[in-house]
Short mmCIF file of C-alpha atoms and ligand atoms in Angstrom, two decimals:
data_model
loop_
_atom_site.label_atom_id
_atom_site.label_comp_id
_atom_site.label_asym_id
_atom_site.label_seq_id
_atom_site.Cartn_x
_atom_site.Cartn_y
_atom_site.Cartn_z
CA MET A 1 0.23 -4.40 5.84
CA GLU A 2 1.77 -5.12 2.45
CA ILE A 3 1.78 -2.78 -0.54
CA GLY A 4 2.74 -3.79 -4.08
CA LEU A 5 4.05 -1.49 -6.81
CA ILE A 6 2.89 -2.37 -10.30
CA GLY A 7 3.30 -0.73 -13.70
CA LYS A 8 4.95 -1.01 -17.09
CA PRO A 9 8.76 -1.08 -17.45
CA SER A 10 10.50 2.27 -16.82
CA SER A 11 7.45 3.91 -15.24
CA GLY A 12 9.48 4.54 -12.08
CA LYS A 13 8.51 1.71 -9.71
CA SER A 14 12.04 1.26 -8.38
CA SER A 15 12.41 5.03 -8.08
CA PHE A 16 9.20 5.18 -6.03
CA PHE A 17 10.48 2.24 -3.96
CA LYS A 18 13.80 3.97 -3.32
CA ALA A 19 12.06 7.23 -2.43
CA ALA A 20 9.78 5.45 0.05
CA THR A 21 12.30 3.07 1.64
CA MET A 22 15.66 4.75 0.99
CA ASN A 23 16.94 1.31 -0.07
CA ASP A 24 19.45 1.60 -2.87
CA VAL A 25 18.09 -0.33 -5.85
CA ASP A 26 18.82 -0.41 -9.59
CA ILE A 27 17.16 2.43 -11.47
CA ASP A 28 17.60 2.87 -15.19
CA ALA A 29 15.79 4.14 -18.29
CA ARG A 30 16.28 0.72 -19.92
CA PRO A 31 13.13 -1.49 -19.61
CA PHE A 32 13.23 -4.52 -17.29
CA THR A 33 15.88 -3.09 -15.03
CA THR A 34 14.17 -4.89 -12.17
CA ILE A 35 13.71 -8.63 -12.57
CA LYS A 36 14.08 -10.02 -9.07
CA PRO A 37 11.69 -8.24 -6.67
CA ASN A 38 12.85 -5.69 -4.11
CA VAL A 39 11.16 -5.71 -0.74
CA GLY A 40 11.63 -3.10 1.96
CA ILE A 41 10.06 -1.14 4.76
CA ALA A 42 8.19 2.07 4.01
CA TYR A 43 6.00 4.03 6.42
CA VAL A 44 2.52 5.45 6.57
CA THR A 45 2.25 8.59 8.68
CA VAL A 46 -0.42 9.83 11.09
CA ASP A 47 -0.68 12.57 13.69
CA CYS A 48 0.47 10.81 16.84
CA ILE A 49 -1.86 10.96 19.84
CA GLU A 50 1.06 11.69 22.20
CA LYS A 51 0.17 15.39 22.13
CA GLU A 52 -3.42 14.82 23.18
CA PHE A 53 -2.20 12.81 26.20
CA ASN A 54 0.66 15.20 26.82
CA VAL A 55 3.32 12.49 26.77
CA LYS A 56 6.34 11.57 24.62
CA CYS A 57 5.94 8.19 22.96
CA ASN A 58 8.62 5.46 22.51
CA PRO A 59 7.66 3.52 19.38
CA LYS A 60 8.91 -0.09 19.27
CA HIS A 61 8.64 -0.06 15.47
CA GLY A 62 8.99 2.94 13.19
CA LYS A 63 9.46 6.33 14.80
CA CYS A 64 7.76 9.55 15.89
CA VAL A 65 9.18 12.88 14.72
CA ASN A 66 7.59 16.23 15.58
CA GLY A 67 4.31 14.54 16.44
CA LYS A 68 4.21 12.51 13.21
CA ARG A 69 4.08 8.83 13.83
CA TYR A 70 5.74 6.64 11.17
CA ILE A 71 4.13 3.20 11.07
CA PRO A 72 6.01 0.53 9.10
CA VAL A 73 4.48 -1.22 6.09
CA LYS A 74 6.05 -3.73 3.71
CA LEU A 75 6.62 -2.44 0.17
CA TRP A 76 7.26 -4.63 -2.90
CA ASP A 77 8.89 -3.44 -6.12
CA ILE A 78 8.57 -5.93 -8.96
CA ALA A 79 9.34 -6.32 -12.66
CA GLY A 80 7.38 -4.34 -15.27
CA LEU A 81 4.17 -5.55 -16.92
CA VAL A 82 3.61 -5.26 -20.68
CA PRO A 83 0.41 -5.74 -22.73
CA ASP A 84 -0.37 -9.44 -23.26
CA ALA A 85 1.86 -10.51 -20.40
CA HIS A 86 -0.79 -13.17 -19.76
CA LEU A 87 0.07 -14.62 -23.17
CA GLY A 88 3.72 -14.75 -22.20
CA LYS A 89 4.89 -11.32 -23.43
CA GLY A 90 7.70 -9.64 -21.51
CA LEU A 91 8.28 -11.61 -18.33
CA GLY A 92 4.75 -13.06 -18.31
CA LEU A 93 2.63 -12.90 -15.16
CA LYS A 94 4.35 -15.41 -12.94
CA PHE A 95 6.42 -12.79 -11.13
CA LEU A 96 3.19 -11.26 -9.86
CA ASP A 97 3.12 -14.12 -7.36
CA ASP A 98 5.54 -12.01 -5.34
CA ILE A 99 2.69 -9.63 -4.51
CA ARG A 100 0.06 -12.25 -3.67
CA GLN A 101 0.03 -11.04 -0.07
CA ALA A 102 -0.45 -7.35 -0.97
CA ASP A 103 -3.42 -5.62 0.67
CA VAL A 104 -3.37 -2.79 -1.85
CA LEU A 105 -1.52 -1.93 -5.07
CA ILE A 106 0.05 1.32 -6.22
CA HIS A 107 0.09 1.59 -10.00
CA VAL A 108 3.11 3.71 -10.93
CA VAL A 109 2.25 5.39 -14.25
CA ASP A 110 4.71 7.45 -16.31
CA ILE A 111 2.49 10.50 -16.68
CA SER A 112 4.98 12.33 -18.94
CA GLY A 113 3.89 10.27 -21.96
CA LYS A 114 7.55 9.84 -22.90
CA THR A 115 7.63 6.03 -22.69
CA ASP A 116 5.53 3.57 -24.70
CA ALA A 117 3.68 0.48 -23.42
CA GLU A 118 6.94 -1.50 -23.34
CA GLY A 119 8.82 1.24 -21.54
CA ASN A 120 10.83 2.45 -24.54
CA PRO A 121 11.31 6.17 -25.23
CA THR A 122 8.63 7.86 -27.32
CA ASN A 123 6.63 11.09 -27.44
CA ASN A 124 2.99 11.90 -26.79
CA TYR A 125 2.05 8.47 -25.47
CA ASP A 126 -1.37 8.50 -23.79
CA PRO A 127 -0.85 7.28 -20.17
CA SER A 128 -4.51 6.31 -19.81
CA LYS A 129 -3.71 3.31 -22.02
CA ASP A 130 -1.44 2.02 -19.27
CA ILE A 131 -4.23 2.03 -16.72
CA GLU A 132 -6.36 -0.05 -19.04
CA PHE A 133 -3.80 -2.66 -19.96
CA VAL A 134 -2.14 -3.01 -16.56
CA GLU A 135 -5.48 -3.52 -14.79
CA ASN A 136 -6.43 -5.99 -17.49
CA GLU A 137 -3.25 -8.01 -16.93
CA ILE A 138 -3.82 -8.06 -13.18
CA ASP A 139 -7.35 -9.32 -13.83
CA GLU A 140 -5.97 -12.03 -16.11
CA TRP A 141 -3.63 -13.12 -13.34
CA PHE A 142 -6.59 -13.47 -10.98
CA TYR A 143 -8.62 -15.23 -13.65
CA GLU A 144 -5.93 -17.89 -14.12
CA ILE A 145 -5.74 -18.56 -10.39
CA ILE A 146 -9.51 -18.75 -10.05
CA LYS A 147 -9.86 -20.96 -13.11
CA ARG A 148 -7.40 -23.42 -11.62
CA ALA A 149 -9.35 -23.36 -8.35
CA ILE A 150 -12.62 -24.13 -10.11
CA GLU A 151 -11.03 -26.95 -12.10
CA LYS A 152 -9.88 -28.49 -8.84
CA TYR A 153 -13.37 -28.03 -7.41
CA ASN A 154 -14.97 -29.73 -10.39
CA THR A 155 -12.85 -32.83 -9.91
CA LYS A 156 -13.59 -32.93 -6.18
CA ILE A 157 -17.33 -32.29 -6.32
CA ARG A 158 -18.16 -35.77 -7.59
CA THR A 159 -16.54 -37.44 -4.64
CA SER A 160 -17.67 -35.32 -1.72
CA LYS A 161 -19.93 -32.52 -0.63
CA ILE A 162 -17.75 -29.45 -0.65
CA ASP A 163 -18.85 -25.84 -0.75
CA LEU A 164 -17.40 -23.86 -3.65
CA LYS A 165 -16.76 -20.94 -1.31
CA ASP A 166 -14.52 -23.15 0.83
CA VAL A 167 -12.61 -24.46 -2.17
CA LEU A 168 -12.12 -20.95 -3.55
CA HIS A 169 -11.05 -19.65 -0.19
CA GLU A 170 -8.51 -22.43 0.20
CA GLN A 171 -7.21 -21.95 -3.34
CA LEU A 172 -7.01 -18.19 -2.98
CA SER A 173 -5.61 -18.21 0.55
CA GLY A 174 -2.19 -17.24 -0.78
CA LEU A 175 -3.77 -14.09 -2.19
CA ASN A 176 -4.72 -12.76 1.23
CA ILE A 177 -8.48 -12.75 0.57
CA SER A 178 -11.02 -13.32 3.29
CA LYS A 179 -13.88 -15.80 3.06
CA GLU A 180 -16.33 -12.92 3.49
CA VAL A 181 -15.00 -11.16 0.38
CA ILE A 182 -15.31 -14.38 -1.63
CA ALA A 183 -18.84 -15.09 -0.35
CA GLU A 184 -19.92 -11.50 -0.98
CA THR A 185 -18.55 -11.52 -4.53
CA ILE A 186 -20.16 -14.84 -5.43
CA GLU A 187 -23.43 -13.50 -4.05
CA LYS A 188 -23.07 -10.43 -6.27
CA VAL A 189 -21.95 -11.89 -9.60
CA GLY A 190 -22.40 -15.67 -9.29
CA PHE A 191 -19.80 -17.97 -10.83
CA ASP A 192 -21.13 -18.68 -14.30
CA ASP A 193 -18.86 -16.03 -15.73
CA LEU A 194 -15.44 -16.72 -14.24
CA ARG A 195 -13.85 -13.67 -15.78
CA LYS A 196 -16.42 -11.40 -14.18
CA LEU A 197 -15.90 -13.18 -10.86
CA ALA A 198 -12.13 -12.72 -11.19
CA VAL A 199 -12.47 -8.98 -11.90
CA GLU A 200 -14.78 -8.46 -8.92
CA ILE A 201 -12.60 -10.44 -6.51
CA ARG A 202 -9.56 -8.50 -7.71
CA LYS A 203 -11.30 -5.16 -7.17
CA MET A 204 -12.40 -6.13 -3.69
CA SER A 205 -9.15 -7.69 -2.57
CA LYS A 206 -6.46 -5.66 -4.35
CA PRO A 207 -7.71 -2.11 -4.86
CA ILE A 208 -5.42 0.10 -6.94
CA ILE A 209 -4.31 3.68 -6.41
CA ILE A 210 -2.59 5.50 -9.28
CA ALA A 211 0.71 7.33 -8.81
CA ALA A 212 0.98 9.79 -11.72
CA ASN A 213 4.78 9.66 -11.62
CA LYS A 214 7.32 11.99 -13.29
CA ILE A 215 4.97 14.94 -12.73
CA ASP A 216 8.15 17.10 -12.72
CA VAL A 217 8.66 16.51 -16.47
CA ASN A 218 7.52 19.18 -18.93
CA GLY A 219 4.19 18.19 -20.44
CA SER A 220 3.11 15.93 -17.56
CA GLU A 221 0.59 18.37 -16.20
CA LYS A 222 -1.84 18.21 -19.11
CA ASN A 223 -1.75 14.39 -19.08
CA TYR A 224 -2.41 14.42 -15.35
CA ASP A 225 -5.33 16.85 -15.72
CA ALA A 226 -6.87 14.63 -18.42
CA LEU A 227 -6.44 11.45 -16.37
CA LYS A 228 -7.92 13.08 -13.27
CA GLN A 229 -11.19 13.55 -15.14
CA LYS A 230 -11.50 9.81 -15.71
CA HIS A 231 -10.01 8.31 -12.55
CA GLN A 232 -10.66 9.00 -8.90
CA ASN A 233 -7.74 7.59 -6.99
CA ILE A 234 -4.89 9.38 -8.63
CA ILE A 235 -2.04 11.36 -7.08
CA PRO A 236 0.62 13.47 -8.81
CA VAL A 237 4.06 12.13 -7.85
CA SER A 238 7.71 12.87 -8.47
CA SER A 239 9.73 9.96 -7.14
CA LEU A 240 12.86 11.60 -8.46
CA ALA A 241 12.22 14.81 -6.48
CA GLU A 242 11.60 12.79 -3.31
CA ILE A 243 14.86 10.87 -3.77
CA ILE A 244 16.76 14.15 -4.18
CA LEU A 245 15.12 15.83 -1.18
CA SER A 246 15.59 12.82 1.11
CA LYS A 247 19.24 12.55 0.15
CA LEU A 248 19.98 16.24 0.68
CA SER A 249 18.08 16.18 3.95
CA PHE A 250 20.06 13.13 5.10
CA GLU A 251 23.29 14.96 4.20
CA GLY A 252 22.18 17.95 6.26
CA LYS A 253 22.07 20.28 3.25
CA ILE A 254 18.38 21.06 3.43
CA ASP A 255 15.76 21.13 6.15
CA TYR A 256 12.88 19.09 4.70
CA ASN A 257 9.57 18.47 6.45
CA GLY A 258 7.75 16.52 3.73
CA LYS A 259 5.87 19.57 2.45
CA ASP A 260 8.54 22.21 2.02
CA PHE A 261 12.30 22.64 2.46
CA LYS A 262 14.93 25.24 3.26
CA ILE A 263 18.53 25.19 2.07
CA ILE A 264 20.85 25.07 5.09
CA GLY A 265 24.11 23.73 3.63
CA ASN A 266 26.39 24.00 0.63
CA ILE A 267 24.55 23.41 -2.63
CA ASP A 268 26.18 23.78 -6.06
CA GLU A 269 24.68 25.84 -8.85
CA ASN A 270 23.17 22.93 -10.82
CA MET A 271 21.52 21.43 -7.77
CA ARG A 272 20.21 24.86 -6.84
CA LYS A 273 18.48 25.06 -10.23
CA ALA A 274 16.99 21.58 -9.75
CA LEU A 275 15.78 22.60 -6.31
CA ASP A 276 14.08 25.67 -7.76
CA ILE A 277 12.08 23.43 -10.09
CA ILE A 278 11.24 21.06 -7.24
CA LYS A 279 10.19 23.94 -4.98
CA ASN A 280 7.87 25.23 -7.67
CA MET A 281 6.39 21.79 -8.20
CA ILE A 282 5.74 20.95 -4.55
CA GLY A 283 4.33 24.43 -4.12
CA LYS A 284 1.76 23.59 -6.77
CA TYR A 285 0.91 20.01 -5.73
CA GLY A 286 1.54 20.23 -1.98
CA SER A 287 4.32 17.61 -1.84
CA THR A 288 6.27 15.13 -3.97
CA GLY A 289 3.29 12.78 -3.57
CA VAL A 290 5.23 9.68 -2.49
CA GLN A 291 4.11 9.76 1.16
CA ASP A 292 0.65 10.85 0.07
CA CYS A 293 0.27 7.75 -2.09
CA LEU A 294 1.18 5.41 0.75
CA ASN A 295 -1.12 7.18 3.22
CA LYS A 296 -4.06 7.39 0.81
CA ALA A 297 -3.67 3.74 -0.18
CA VAL A 298 -3.91 2.60 3.44
CA PHE A 299 -6.24 5.11 5.04
CA ASP A 300 -8.52 6.25 2.18
CA LEU A 301 -8.66 3.36 -0.24
CA LEU A 302 -8.55 0.59 2.35
CA GLY A 303 -10.10 2.79 5.05
CA TYR A 304 -7.84 1.37 7.76
CA ILE A 305 -7.64 2.90 11.24
CA VAL A 306 -4.88 3.19 13.85
CA VAL A 307 -5.20 1.57 17.27
CA TYR A 308 -2.71 1.82 20.14
CA PRO A 309 -2.64 -1.23 22.42
CA VAL A 310 -1.08 -0.72 25.87
CA ALA A 311 -0.53 -2.95 28.91
CA ASP A 312 -1.50 -0.21 31.37
CA ALA A 313 -4.41 2.10 30.49
CA ASN A 314 -3.38 4.66 33.13
CA LYS A 315 0.29 4.98 32.27
CA LEU A 316 -0.24 4.24 28.53
CA THR A 317 2.75 1.88 28.65
CA ASP A 318 3.76 -1.68 27.86
CA ASN A 319 5.24 -3.79 30.65
CA LYS A 320 8.67 -2.24 30.04
CA ASN A 321 7.37 1.28 30.63
CA ASN A 322 7.51 2.31 26.97
CA ILE A 323 4.86 4.94 26.34
CA LEU A 324 2.45 4.20 23.45
CA PRO A 325 4.88 1.55 22.15
CA ASP A 326 2.68 0.14 19.39
CA ALA A 327 0.49 1.59 16.68
CA PHE A 328 -1.46 -1.01 14.71
CA ILE A 329 -3.14 -0.34 11.38
CA VAL A 330 -6.31 -2.44 11.25
CA LYS A 331 -9.46 -2.80 9.18
CA ARG A 332 -12.30 -0.45 10.01
CA GLY A 333 -15.11 -2.31 11.77
CA ILE A 334 -12.80 -4.71 13.60
CA LYS A 335 -14.05 -5.95 17.01
CA LEU A 336 -11.91 -5.84 20.14
CA LYS A 337 -11.64 -9.62 20.41
CA GLU A 338 -10.47 -9.93 16.79
CA PHE A 339 -7.89 -7.26 17.54
CA ALA A 340 -6.65 -9.27 20.52
CA TYR A 341 -6.01 -12.17 18.14
CA ILE A 342 -4.08 -9.89 15.79
CA ILE A 343 -1.76 -8.87 18.62
CA HIS A 344 -1.15 -12.48 19.65
CA THR A 345 -3.06 -15.77 19.45
CA ASP A 346 -2.40 -16.27 23.13
CA ILE A 347 -3.91 -12.89 24.00
CA GLY A 348 -6.94 -13.75 21.87
CA ASP A 349 -7.38 -17.12 23.58
CA LYS A 350 -7.13 -15.63 27.08
CA PHE A 351 -9.13 -12.49 26.24
CA ILE A 352 -11.73 -11.40 28.82
CA GLY A 353 -12.27 -7.73 27.88
CA GLY A 354 -10.61 -4.36 27.51
CA ILE A 355 -10.27 -0.87 28.97
CA ASP A 356 -10.67 2.34 26.98
CA ALA A 357 -7.74 4.52 28.13
CA ARG A 358 -9.57 7.79 27.41
CA LYS A 359 -12.88 7.08 29.04
CA LYS A 360 -11.52 4.57 31.56
CA ILE A 361 -14.43 2.27 30.90
CA LYS A 362 -14.61 -1.48 30.37
CA LEU A 363 -15.12 -2.81 26.87
CA SER A 364 -16.45 -6.16 25.76
CA GLY A 365 -15.16 -8.39 22.95
CA ASP A 366 -17.69 -7.10 20.43
CA TYR A 367 -16.74 -3.44 20.93
CA GLU A 368 -16.00 -1.95 17.49
CA LEU A 369 -12.63 -0.20 17.51
CA LYS A 370 -12.41 3.44 16.46
CA ASN A 371 -9.53 5.38 14.93
CA ASN A 372 -6.92 6.40 17.56
CA ASP A 373 -8.37 4.16 20.28
CA VAL A 374 -5.94 3.39 23.11
CA ILE A 375 -6.84 0.04 24.58
CA GLU A 376 -5.64 -2.13 27.43
CA ILE A 377 -6.59 -5.75 26.81
CA LEU A 378 -7.53 -7.82 29.84
CA VAL A 379 -6.58 -11.50 29.87
CA LYS A 380 -7.26 -14.48 32.10
CA ARG A 381 -4.37 -15.22 34.42
N1 LIG B 1 11.96 13.04 -14.27
C1 LIG B 1 11.67 11.93 -13.58
N2 LIG B 1 12.23 10.76 -13.92
C2 LIG B 1 11.91 9.65 -13.21
C3 LIG B 1 11.01 9.70 -12.11
N3 LIG B 1 10.88 8.45 -11.60
C4 LIG B 1 11.68 7.66 -12.34
N4 LIG B 1 12.31 8.36 -13.31
C5 LIG B 1 13.26 7.85 -14.33
O1 LIG B 1 12.62 6.84 -15.11
C6 LIG B 1 13.55 5.80 -15.46
C7 LIG B 1 13.02 4.44 -15.01
O2 LIG B 1 12.98 4.42 -13.60
P1 LIG B 1 12.90 3.06 -12.76
O3 LIG B 1 12.61 3.45 -11.35
O4 LIG B 1 14.10 2.22 -12.99
O5 LIG B 1 11.62 2.38 -13.44
P2 LIG B 1 10.95 0.93 -13.16
O6 LIG B 1 9.48 1.10 -13.27
O7 LIG B 1 11.48 0.34 -11.91
O8 LIG B 1 11.49 0.11 -14.42
P3 LIG B 1 11.69 -1.50 -14.60
O9 LIG B 1 12.43 -2.03 -13.42
O10 LIG B 1 12.46 -1.62 -15.86
O11 LIG B 1 10.31 -2.08 -14.72
C8 LIG B 1 14.88 6.17 -14.79
O12 LIG B 1 15.68 6.83 -15.75
C9 LIG B 1 14.45 7.14 -13.67
O13 LIG B 1 15.45 8.05 -13.31
C10 LIG B 1 10.43 10.97 -11.76
O14 LIG B 1 9.64 11.14 -10.83
N5 LIG B 1 10.80 12.05 -12.55
MG1 LIG B 2 12.52 -1.35 -11.51
#
């Protein structure tokens, strides 16, 4: 699973990245602080099934704390986008190639209205303009790639019988788009209007969730309320608050559970004041929103599910006796045999069936996996 952070300069992409990964990266009010991309590991969280089975799990990747399972995902922080980037403004669009593999995008918007479209300080900027222009630039990026693919197709078509779907799929393979999505989109909009095709393929393959960042700033709330009326997938976020809480928690000065915190160490007067503001804010919105964004992107927007493969359906272990060692996030609707291939090509090739660890029944290759399934895969010896 790969997630890309997009947005204009100074919207807080690197701050969100730092809050989610705890990697130290350059953060500054000056636009284009980030030029080379940052990549790191963030986590999506789910209620672990260890409790239901009355066991204690040993995750091979990520961790499990107080029944919350942290499943790793790859997070990309890239340079800022400005209007007309596709015409070469700012850093252009080329750097977007770093997020070709992304399954979903988080658009980090400065909801305070205190930075303009280029990321420079201003007042009363309307953040809904950012959603328009940033999505437009992403569509332009897709359009360019698709246009090149069609040009290639047009030169090939005279010499051989090739299906456009195959050419597009090959050309777009770097963008992590399945053949089904391409076929479905062509079916829906045809390919007379390439721009329309590009927009549809982008929407299907790189859905966008909006992080209304800097919600802690005075004046953000009214902008957020206005934006919420027009857009569905939008979450209030304070990356700055999350960075502060994670740091203090790491230093043992607060006890922080992701929703609320308690001061347990020495905190100076200024920090105490900041924490009062943060406490008020997370009381109102439920959290700092950073974890929420990641979870919603993966589980709501993409609708992915979690599946726990094991080597022994009775003991719930791998062959080294680790309990519930793996948690995979996979597409809803996936069949057991496809899942076997995701675990390992070899397991897919030798696949003969599976066992449902709850019901202790045999499953065939076309069994459709459900959220929280625990599955032993049977292979030919
Ligand atoms: N108050 C507040 N400030 C924030 C928040 N997130 C980021 N900032 C500030 O906004 C400024 C820009 O933050 P960055 O994270 O560097 O922004 P960016 O989107 O990575 O910017 P570029 O790399 O230039 O594209 C910095 O001064 C941050 O401290 C937030 O949640 N609240
Ligand atoms: Mg940055």
